[in-house]
Each structure stands twice: as structure tokens, then as C-alpha cells.
Coordinates of N, CA and C in Angstrom, one line a residue:
M12 N 112.5 8.7 132.3 CA 113.3 8.6 131.1 C 113.6 10.1 130.7
K13 N 114.9 10.3 130.4 CA 115.3 11.6 129.9 C 115.1 11.9 128.5
K14 N 114.5 13.1 128.3 CA 114.2 13.5 126.9 C 115.4 14.0 126.1
I15 N 115.5 13.6 124.9 CA 116.7 13.9 124.1 C 116.3 15.3 123.4
P16 N 117.1 16.3 123.5 CA 116.6 17.6 122.8 C 116.7 17.4 121.2
I17 N 115.8 18.0 120.7 CA 115.6 18.0 119.2 C 115.8 19.4 118.7
E18 N 116.5 19.6 117.7 CA 116.8 20.9 117.1 C 115.9 21.1 115.9
Y19 N 115.1 22.2 115.9 CA 114.3 22.6 114.8 C 114.8 23.9 114.1
T20 N 114.6 24.0 112.9 CA 115.0 25.1 112.0 C 113.7 25.7 111.4
F21 N 113.4 27.0 111.6 CA 112.4 27.6 111.0 C 112.8 29.0 110.4
E22 N 112.2 29.3 109.3 CA 112.4 30.5 108.7 C 111.7 31.7 109.4
V23 N 112.4 32.8 109.7 CA 111.8 33.9 110.4 C 112.0 35.1 109.4
I24 N 110.8 35.8 109.2 CA 110.8 37.0 108.4 C 110.7 38.2 109.3
F25 N 111.7 39.1 109.3 CA 111.7 40.3 110.0 C 111.4 41.5 109.1
T26 N 110.4 42.3 109.6 CA 110.1 43.4 108.8 C 110.2 44.7 109.6
E27 N 110.9 45.6 109.1 CA 111.1 46.8 109.8 C 109.9 47.7 109.7
Q28 N 109.3 48.2 110.7 CA 108.1 49.0 110.7 C 108.3 50.5 110.6
E29 N 107.5 51.3 109.9 CA 107.7 52.6 109.6 C 107.7 53.4 110.9
E30 N 106.9 53.0 111.9 CA 106.8 53.7 113.3 C 107.9 53.4 114.1
G31 N 108.8 52.4 113.6 CA 110.0 52.0 114.4 C 109.7 50.6 114.9
G32 N 110.9 49.9 115.1 CA 110.9 48.6 115.6 C 110.7 47.6 114.4
F33 N 110.6 46.2 114.8 CA 110.5 45.2 113.9 C 109.4 44.2 114.3
T34 N 108.9 43.6 113.3 CA 108.0 42.5 113.5 C 108.7 41.4 113.0
A35 N 108.5 40.2 113.7 CA 109.0 38.9 113.2 C 107.8 37.8 113.1
E36 N 108.0 37.0 112.0 CA 106.8 36.1 111.7 C 107.5 34.8 111.2
V37 N 106.9 33.7 111.7 CA 107.4 32.4 111.3 C 106.3 31.8 110.4
P38 N 106.5 31.8 109.1 CA 105.5 31.3 108.1 C 105.1 29.7 108.4
D39 N 105.9 28.9 108.9 CA 105.6 27.5 109.1 C 104.8 27.4 110.4
L40 N 104.7 28.4 111.2 CA 103.9 28.3 112.4 C 102.9 29.3 112.4
P41 N 101.7 29.0 111.8 CA 100.6 30.1 111.7 C 100.4 30.8 113.0
G42 N 100.3 32.1 112.9 CA 100.1 32.9 114.1 C 101.1 33.1 115.0
C43 N 102.4 32.6 114.7 CA 103.5 32.8 115.5 C 104.2 34.1 115.1
I44 N 103.9 35.2 115.8 CA 104.4 36.6 115.4 C 104.8 37.2 116.6
S45 N 105.8 38.0 116.6 CA 106.3 38.8 117.7 C 106.9 40.1 117.2
E46 N 107.3 41.0 118.1 CA 108.0 42.2 117.7 C 109.0 42.6 118.7
G47 N 109.6 43.7 118.4 CA 110.6 44.3 119.3 C 110.9 45.7 118.7
D48 N 111.4 46.6 119.8 CA 111.8 47.9 119.4 C 113.1 48.0 118.6
T49 N 113.9 46.9 118.8 CA 115.2 46.8 118.0 C 115.1 45.4 117.3
F50 N 116.1 45.3 116.4 CA 116.1 43.9 115.7 C 116.5 42.8 116.7
E51 N 117.5 43.1 117.5 CA 117.9 42.2 118.6 C 116.8 41.8 119.5
E52 N 116.0 42.7 120.0 CA 114.8 42.6 120.9 C 113.8 41.7 120.1
A53 N 113.6 41.9 118.8 CA 112.6 41.1 118.0 C 113.1 39.7 117.9
E54 N 114.4 39.5 117.7 CA 115.1 38.2 117.6 C 114.8 37.4 118.9
V55 N 115.1 38.0 120.0 CA 114.8 37.3 121.3 C 113.4 37.0 121.6
N56 N 112.6 37.9 121.2 CA 111.1 37.7 121.4 C 110.6 36.6 120.4
I57 N 111.0 36.6 119.3 CA 110.5 35.5 118.4 C 111.0 34.1 118.8
E58 N 112.2 34.0 119.2 CA 112.8 32.7 119.8 C 111.9 32.3 120.9
E59 N 111.5 33.2 121.8 CA 110.6 32.8 122.9 C 109.2 32.4 122.4
A60 N 108.6 33.1 121.5 CA 107.4 32.8 120.8 C 107.4 31.5 120.2
I61 N 108.5 31.1 119.6 CA 108.6 29.8 118.8 C 108.7 28.7 120.0
D62 N 109.4 28.9 121.0 CA 109.5 28.0 122.1 C 108.2 27.7 122.7
L63 N 107.4 28.8 123.0 CA 106.0 28.7 123.5 C 105.1 27.9 122.5
Y64 N 105.1 28.2 121.3 CA 104.4 27.6 120.3 C 104.5 26.1 120.2
L65 N 105.8 25.7 120.3 CA 106.1 24.3 120.2 C 105.8 23.6 121.4
E66 N 105.9 24.3 122.6 CA 105.5 23.8 123.9 C 103.9 23.5 123.9
T67 N 103.2 24.4 123.4 CA 101.7 24.3 123.3 C 101.4 23.2 122.4
L68 N 102.0 23.1 121.2 CA 101.7 21.9 120.3 C 101.9 20.6 121.1
E69 N 103.0 20.5 121.7 CA 103.4 19.2 122.5 C 102.3 18.9 123.6
A70 N 102.0 20.0 124.3 CA 100.9 19.8 125.4 C 99.6 19.3 124.8
R71 N 99.3 19.7 123.7 CA 98.0 19.3 123.1 C 98.1 18.0 122.2
G72 N 99.3 17.5 122.2 CA 99.6 16.3 121.4 C 99.5 16.4 119.9
L73 N 99.8 17.6 119.4 CA 99.7 17.9 118.1 C 101.2 17.9 117.5
P74 N 101.2 17.5 116.2 CA 102.6 17.4 115.5 C 103.2 18.7 115.4
I75 N 104.5 18.7 115.4 CA 105.3 19.9 115.1 C 105.5 20.0 113.5
P76 N 105.0 21.2 113.0 CA 105.2 21.2 111.5 C 106.6 21.1 111.0
V77 N 106.7 20.4 109.9 CA 108.1 20.1 109.2 C 108.2 21.1 108.2
R78 N 109.4 21.8 108.2 CA 109.6 22.9 107.2 C 109.6 22.5 105.9
N79 N 108.8 23.2 105.1 CA 108.6 22.8 103.6 C 109.4 23.9 102.8
Q80 N 110.5 23.4 102.2 CA 111.3 24.3 101.6 C 110.7 24.8 100.3
N81 N 109.7 24.0 99.7 CA 109.0 24.3 98.4 C 107.9 25.3 98.6
K82 N 107.6 25.7 99.9 CA 106.4 26.5 100.2 C 106.8 28.0 99.9
T83 N 108.0 28.5 99.9 CA 108.3 29.8 99.8 C 109.3 30.0 98.7
L84 N 109.0 30.8 97.8 CA 109.8 31.2 96.6 C 110.2 32.7 96.9
R85 N 111.5 32.9 96.9 CA 112.0 34.3 97.1 C 112.8 34.6 95.9
M86 N 112.7 35.9 95.5 CA 113.5 36.4 94.5 C 113.8 37.8 94.6
S87 N 114.9 38.3 94.1 CA 115.2 39.8 94.1 C 115.0 40.3 92.7
V88 N 114.3 41.4 92.5 CA 114.1 42.1 91.3 C 114.6 43.5 91.3
I89 N 115.4 43.9 90.3 CA 115.9 45.2 90.2 C 115.2 45.9 89.0
V90 N 114.6 47.0 89.3 CA 113.8 47.7 88.3 C 114.4 49.1 88.1
T91 N 114.7 49.4 86.9 CA 115.3 50.7 86.5 C 114.3 51.6 85.7
R92 N 113.9 52.7 86.3 CA 113.0 53.5 85.5 C 113.6 54.9 85.3
A93 N 113.4 55.5 84.0 CA 113.7 56.8 83.9 C 112.7 57.7 84.2
D94 N 113.0 58.9 84.7 CA 112.0 59.8 85.2 C 111.2 60.4 84.0
S95 N 111.8 60.5 82.9 CA 111.1 61.0 81.8 C 111.8 60.4 80.4
F96 N 110.9 60.1 79.5 CA 111.5 59.6 78.3 C 111.6 60.7 77.2
Q97 N 112.7 60.9 76.6 CA 112.8 61.9 75.6 C 113.3 61.2 74.2
A98 N 112.6 61.7 73.3 CA 113.0 61.2 71.8 C 114.3 61.9 71.5
V99 N 115.2 61.0 70.9 CA 116.5 61.6 70.5 C 116.5 61.6 68.9
H100 N 116.8 62.8 68.5 CA 116.8 63.1 67.1 C 118.2 63.3 66.6
A101 N 118.6 62.6 65.5 CA 119.9 62.7 65.0 C 120.1 63.9 64.1

């Protein structure tokens, strides 16, 4: 019997490292982390890591995690600070 391909979507967090390169992590797949010297390399490496992770789950008869949209809350915050505060007298 031929297997029908199933498409999965996972959130990947890329973090630029101070020493250079990028780290890629998949929050819904605990321990699924990879890296690369460039963003493109990290992207290819994490795709391979995800594939191997899912293959391992399948071989062990474990369920593939379902993405939980409610698990992650993201927001952007802009903070403006003055270097020094001065009293203004009229």
C-alpha cells in the first residue's frame, strides 16, 4: 500500500548568534535544534532535523505533536528612554 504524504507545519525560531551563524529551534518538537553558519544553512539543517525527528517518532510508534497556536504568545514592545531627565523651568 502506498503511503499518502502528509504536510506538517511547525514554528521555527531562528536566533542570530553573537559569534556568528544562526541557531534554529522548533518549540513543538522538544530538543529539535540545529544551526548553520548562514541563515540559509540553518534553514536547510532544521528542515533535515525536523524530518529525522518525525521519522524517529514514527519508528517508535509515537504520535506527531499537533501544533498548538495557543502555546506561544508573541508581541513587539517599543521602549523609548531619555539618557537624562532635566527639569524644565519657565
